[in-house]
GROMACS .gro file of C-alpha atoms in nm:
model
  227
    1ASN     CA    1   0.598  -0.608   3.013
    2GLU     CA    2   0.773  -0.283   2.933
    3ALA     CA    3   0.660   0.046   2.788
    4VAL     CA    4   0.691   0.080   2.410
    5LEU     CA    5   0.740   0.399   2.213
    6ILE     CA    6   0.546   0.381   1.884
    7ASN     CA    7   0.718   0.619   1.646
    8ARG     CA    8   0.432   0.649   1.401
    9VAL     CA    9   0.082   0.522   1.329
   10TYR     CA   10  -0.007   0.637   0.981
   11LEU     CA   11  -0.187   0.572   0.653
   12ALA     CA   12   0.032   0.466   0.361
   13GLU     CA   13  -0.141   0.703   0.117
   14GLY     CA   14  -0.112   0.999   0.351
   15GLN     CA   15  -0.329   1.303   0.296
   16GLY     CA   16  -0.469   1.155  -0.026
   17SER     CA   17  -0.627   0.863   0.157
   18ASN     CA   18  -1.003   0.806   0.176
   19PHE     CA   19  -0.949   0.686   0.534
   20LYS     CA   20  -0.907   0.888   0.853
   21LEU     CA   21  -0.749   0.789   1.185
   22ASN     CA   22  -0.807   0.858   1.551
   23VAL     CA   23  -0.527   0.719   1.768
   24ASP     CA   24  -0.619   0.733   2.137
   25GLY     CA   25  -0.812   1.054   2.082
   26ILE     CA   26  -0.558   1.217   1.849
   27GLN     CA   27  -0.689   1.272   1.497
   28GLY     CA   28  -0.483   1.278   1.180
   29ASN     CA   29  -0.352   1.057   0.903
   30GLU     CA   30  -0.020   1.037   1.087
   31VAL     CA   31   0.019   1.033   1.466
   32LYS     CA   32   0.370   1.029   1.613
   33ASP     CA   33   0.545   0.943   1.941
   34ILE     CA   34   0.279   0.739   2.117
   35ARG     CA   35   0.388   0.587   2.447
   36LEU     CA   36   0.224   0.252   2.514
   37GLU     CA   37   0.263   0.168   2.882
   38ALA     CA   38   0.345  -0.180   3.006
   39ASN     CA   39   0.047  -0.417   3.002
   40ASP     CA   40  -0.170  -0.146   2.849
   41SER     CA   41  -0.335  -0.089   2.512
   42ILE     CA   42  -0.442   0.192   2.284
   43PHE     CA   43  -0.744   0.233   2.057
   44VAL     CA   44  -0.702   0.312   1.688
   45PHE     CA   45  -1.030   0.409   1.520
   46VAL     CA   46  -1.053   0.410   1.140
   47GLU     CA   47  -1.317   0.592   0.937
   48VAL     CA   48  -1.374   0.591   0.563
   49THR     CA   49  -1.609   0.813   0.367
   50VAL     CA   50  -1.689   0.701   0.014
   51ASP     CA   51  -1.954   0.857  -0.206
   52PRO     CA   52  -2.162   0.559  -0.328
   53ASN     CA   53  -2.286   0.765  -0.622
   54GLY     CA   54  -1.942   0.862  -0.745
   55GLY     CA   55  -1.927   0.708  -1.091
   56ASN     CA   56  -1.546   0.709  -1.107
   57THR     CA   57  -1.488   0.582  -0.754
   58PRO     CA   58  -1.313   0.242  -0.738
   59LEU     CA   59  -1.558  -0.029  -0.636
   60VAL     CA   60  -1.309  -0.149  -0.374
   61VAL     CA   61  -1.109   0.113  -0.181
   62GLU     CA   62  -0.791  -0.015  -0.014
   63GLU     CA   63  -0.535   0.129   0.224
   64LEU     CA   64  -0.261   0.015   0.464
   65LEU     CA   65  -0.255   0.118   0.829
   66LYS     CA   66   0.114   0.128   0.925
   67VAL     CA   67   0.257   0.098   1.276
   68GLN     CA   68   0.625   0.182   1.315
   69THR     CA   69   0.856   0.131   1.612
   70ASP     CA   70   1.234   0.125   1.640
   71GLU     CA   71   1.225  -0.254   1.622
   72ASN     CA   72   0.986  -0.318   1.333
   73ASP     CA   73   0.717  -0.201   1.094
   74GLN     CA   74   0.375  -0.363   1.085
   75SER     CA   75   0.072  -0.305   0.864
   76VAL     CA   76  -0.299  -0.384   0.862
   77ALA     CA   77  -0.493  -0.399   0.535
   78LEU     CA   78  -0.800  -0.176   0.522
   79VAL     CA   79  -1.071  -0.255   0.266
   80ALA     CA   80  -1.396  -0.066   0.202
   81TRP     CA   81  -1.668  -0.107  -0.058
   82GLY     CA   82  -1.690   0.207  -0.268
   83GLN     CA   83  -2.019   0.199  -0.456
   84ASP     CA   84  -2.370   0.066  -0.429
   85ALA     CA   85  -2.320  -0.286  -0.564
   86TYR     CA   86  -2.352  -0.655  -0.480
   87PHE     CA   87  -2.031  -0.795  -0.330
   88PHE     CA   88  -1.925  -1.161  -0.330
   89PRO     CA   89  -1.606  -1.221  -0.126
   90SER     CA   90  -1.481  -1.567  -0.234
   91VAL     CA   91  -1.829  -1.721  -0.246
   92ALA     CA   92  -1.918  -2.080  -0.344
   93PHE     CA   93  -2.236  -2.145  -0.543
   94THR     CA   94  -2.322  -2.496  -0.423
   95ASP     CA   95  -2.591  -2.753  -0.340
   96GLY     CA   96  -2.679  -2.838  -0.700
   97GLU     CA   97  -2.892  -2.527  -0.739
   98ILE     CA   98  -2.935  -2.267  -1.014
   99PHE     CA   99  -2.816  -1.920  -0.913
  100GLN     CA  100  -2.887  -1.606  -1.118
  101LEU     CA  101  -2.688  -1.293  -1.051
  102PRO     CA  102  -2.875  -0.962  -1.040
  103ALA     CA  103  -2.842  -0.709  -1.321
  104ASP     CA  104  -2.983  -0.395  -1.153
  105LYS     CA  105  -2.651  -0.302  -0.987
  106PRO     CA  106  -2.285  -0.394  -1.046
  107VAL     CA  107  -2.166  -0.729  -0.909
  108VAL     CA  108  -1.815  -0.739  -0.757
  109PHE     CA  109  -1.620  -1.060  -0.694
  110TYR     CA  110  -1.343  -1.021  -0.436
  111GLY     CA  111  -1.102  -1.317  -0.446
  112TYR     CA  112  -1.170  -1.646  -0.624
  113SER     CA  113  -1.529  -1.774  -0.633
  114ILE     CA  114  -1.645  -2.118  -0.747
  115VAL     CA  115  -1.954  -2.268  -0.906
  116ASP     CA  116  -1.949  -2.607  -0.735
  117THR     CA  117  -2.067  -2.960  -0.814
  118ASN     CA  118  -2.391  -2.984  -1.016
  119SER     CA  119  -2.467  -2.614  -0.972
  120THR     CA  120  -2.534  -2.353  -1.240
  121LEU     CA  121  -2.450  -1.982  -1.232
  122ILE     CA  122  -2.648  -1.763  -1.472
  123ILE     CA  123  -2.530  -1.412  -1.558
  124PRO     CA  124  -2.823  -1.239  -1.734
  125ALA     CA  125  -2.832  -0.977  -2.008
  126GLY     CA  126  -2.714  -0.635  -1.897
  127ALA     CA  127  -2.518  -0.758  -1.596
  128ARG     CA  128  -2.198  -0.571  -1.506
  129ILE     CA  129  -1.946  -0.805  -1.344
  130HIS     CA  130  -1.629  -0.673  -1.180
  131PHE     CA  131  -1.337  -0.877  -1.048
  132HIS     CA  132  -1.101  -0.732  -0.791
  133ALA     CA  133  -0.725  -0.774  -0.834
  134ASN     CA  134  -0.623  -1.143  -0.818
  135GLY     CA  135  -0.989  -1.243  -0.838
  136GLY     CA  136  -1.152  -1.488  -1.073
  137LEU     CA  137  -1.419  -1.753  -1.121
  138ILE     CA  138  -1.384  -2.134  -1.127
  139VAL     CA  139  -1.652  -2.365  -1.264
  140GLY     CA  140  -1.614  -2.704  -1.098
  141HIS     CA  141  -1.720  -3.067  -1.145
  142GLN     CA  142  -2.047  -3.110  -1.338
  143ALA     CA  143  -2.116  -2.739  -1.287
  144SER     CA  144  -2.211  -2.483  -1.552
  145LEU     CA  145  -2.162  -2.115  -1.625
  146LYS     CA  146  -2.417  -1.946  -1.849
  147ILE     CA  147  -2.345  -1.587  -1.952
  148LEU     CA  148  -2.655  -1.491  -2.146
  149GLY     CA  149  -2.619  -1.141  -2.284
  150THR     CA  150  -2.803  -1.010  -2.587
  151VAL     CA  151  -2.687  -0.800  -2.880
  152GLU     CA  152  -2.873  -0.500  -2.739
  153ASP     CA  153  -2.772  -0.566  -2.377
  154PRO     CA  154  -2.439  -0.752  -2.350
  155VAL     CA  155  -2.282  -0.875  -2.028
  156ILE     CA  156  -1.969  -0.676  -1.939
  157ILE     CA  157  -1.693  -0.841  -1.734
  158GLN     CA  158  -1.391  -0.636  -1.624
  159GLY     CA  159  -1.185  -0.518  -1.328
  160ASP     CA  160  -1.320  -0.303  -1.048
  161ARG     CA  161  -1.120   0.013  -1.111
  162LEU     CA  162  -1.351   0.254  -1.291
  163GLU     CA  163  -1.121   0.553  -1.331
  164ASP     CA  164  -1.052   0.655  -1.690
  165PHE     CA  165  -0.685   0.555  -1.655
  166PHE     CA  166  -0.783   0.189  -1.606
  167GLU     CA  167  -1.028   0.168  -1.896
  168ASP     CA  168  -0.796  -0.037  -2.120
  169VAL     CA  169  -0.529  -0.158  -1.877
  170PRO     CA  170  -0.473  -0.540  -1.894
  171GLY     CA  171  -0.401  -0.771  -1.601
  172GLN     CA  172  -0.647  -0.620  -1.351
  173TRP     CA  173  -0.796  -0.960  -1.254
  174LEU     CA  174  -0.708  -1.325  -1.314
  175GLN     CA  175  -0.934  -1.554  -1.517
  176ILE     CA  176  -1.255  -1.747  -1.576
  177LEU     CA  177  -1.158  -2.114  -1.541
  178LEU     CA  178  -1.385  -2.387  -1.678
  179SER     CA  179  -1.254  -2.705  -1.516
  180GLN     CA  180  -1.200  -3.032  -1.700
  181THR     CA  181  -1.530  -3.179  -1.580
  182SER     CA  182  -1.750  -2.869  -1.607
  183ILE     CA  183  -2.038  -2.908  -1.853
  184ASP     CA  184  -2.271  -2.711  -2.080
  185ASN     CA  185  -2.101  -2.374  -2.039
  186GLU     CA  186  -2.234  -2.088  -2.253
  187VAL     CA  187  -2.095  -1.739  -2.312
  188ARG     CA  188  -2.317  -1.536  -2.542
  189ASN     CA  189  -2.299  -1.165  -2.625
  190ALA     CA  190  -2.037  -1.068  -2.367
  191ILE     CA  191  -1.747  -0.825  -2.343
  192ILE     CA  192  -1.466  -0.969  -2.128
  193LYS     CA  193  -1.173  -0.734  -2.083
  194ASN     CA  194  -0.866  -0.620  -1.891
  195GLY     CA  195  -0.775  -0.946  -1.716
  196GLN     CA  196  -0.481  -1.183  -1.734
  197LEU     CA  197  -0.652  -1.478  -1.904
  198GLY     CA  198  -1.003  -1.432  -2.041
  199ILE     CA  199  -1.146  -1.784  -2.054
  200ARG     CA  200  -0.955  -2.105  -1.985
  201VAL     CA  201  -1.121  -2.431  -2.092
  202ASP     CA  202  -0.926  -2.714  -1.927
  203SER     CA  203  -1.034  -2.981  -2.174
  204ASN     CA  204  -1.315  -3.111  -2.390
  205SER     CA  205  -1.367  -3.460  -2.254
  206ASN     CA  206  -1.745  -3.464  -2.295
  207ALA     CA  207  -1.948  -3.571  -2.594
  208ASN     CA  208  -2.091  -3.220  -2.602
  209PRO     CA  209  -1.869  -2.908  -2.620
  210SER     CA  210  -1.739  -2.781  -2.286
  211LEU     CA  211  -1.815  -2.426  -2.402
  212ILE     CA  212  -2.037  -2.259  -2.657
  213LEU     CA  213  -1.889  -1.915  -2.725
  214GLU     CA  214  -2.103  -1.680  -2.934
  215ASN     CA  215  -2.065  -1.315  -3.038
  216THR     CA  216  -1.822  -1.239  -2.757
  217GLN     CA  217  -1.531  -0.996  -2.739
  218ILE     CA  218  -1.226  -1.087  -2.527
  219LEU     CA  219  -1.006  -0.778  -2.505
  220ASN     CA  220  -0.685  -0.647  -2.344
  221MET     CA  221  -0.566  -0.963  -2.170
  222SER     CA  222  -0.209  -0.956  -2.038
  223TYR     CA  223  -0.156  -1.329  -2.109
  224ILE     CA  224  -0.410  -1.505  -2.334
  225GLY     CA  225  -0.768  -1.432  -2.437
  226LEU     CA  226  -0.888  -1.791  -2.489
  227LEU     CA  227  -0.685  -2.092  -2.373
   0.00000   0.00000   0.00000
């Protein structure tokens, strides 16, 4: 019910940000001293320009929009997709069906995804799978994961930061979790790298093995490769 003076609306990464702001018609990555009248509002427009063909561009580009007054600081998370890829934000593969991921473009998982009851997820030869920070994959009850690379065309699973600096950095994503009652999992001819825990097999309570692991490299994990 009273006017508010907003000291700053700005981008956390400043001039180096991929994002641009327009605050009530004023452009810039930092706009100061905005008077918000009582019972009024302002518009903040956000634009991001990402070259989808940039080979070293992160697959997910993030930023924080910060709003600062004398009383408090607030922030809004900004997320943009940075390359031409398939994106799965916390998806569930369900309904007892067989799902095959594409291999013509990178596949990015954002958050945890799950292969649910009686369903099968197939990752074919040549697929490039990227997990965002704190992302991973869970294989649930009576569900199966089949990673089917070949010697000539392995499946590569890693984080989504493609800059040279991140090439061998561990801990960039969480884990692949095969639950206690998952069945008939296969990982063949894969390279799984730069996460916290490569593959976790909760138990082997079935007559058949919970996992067949063949010709697979698990590299640069910050915790454990195979648990």
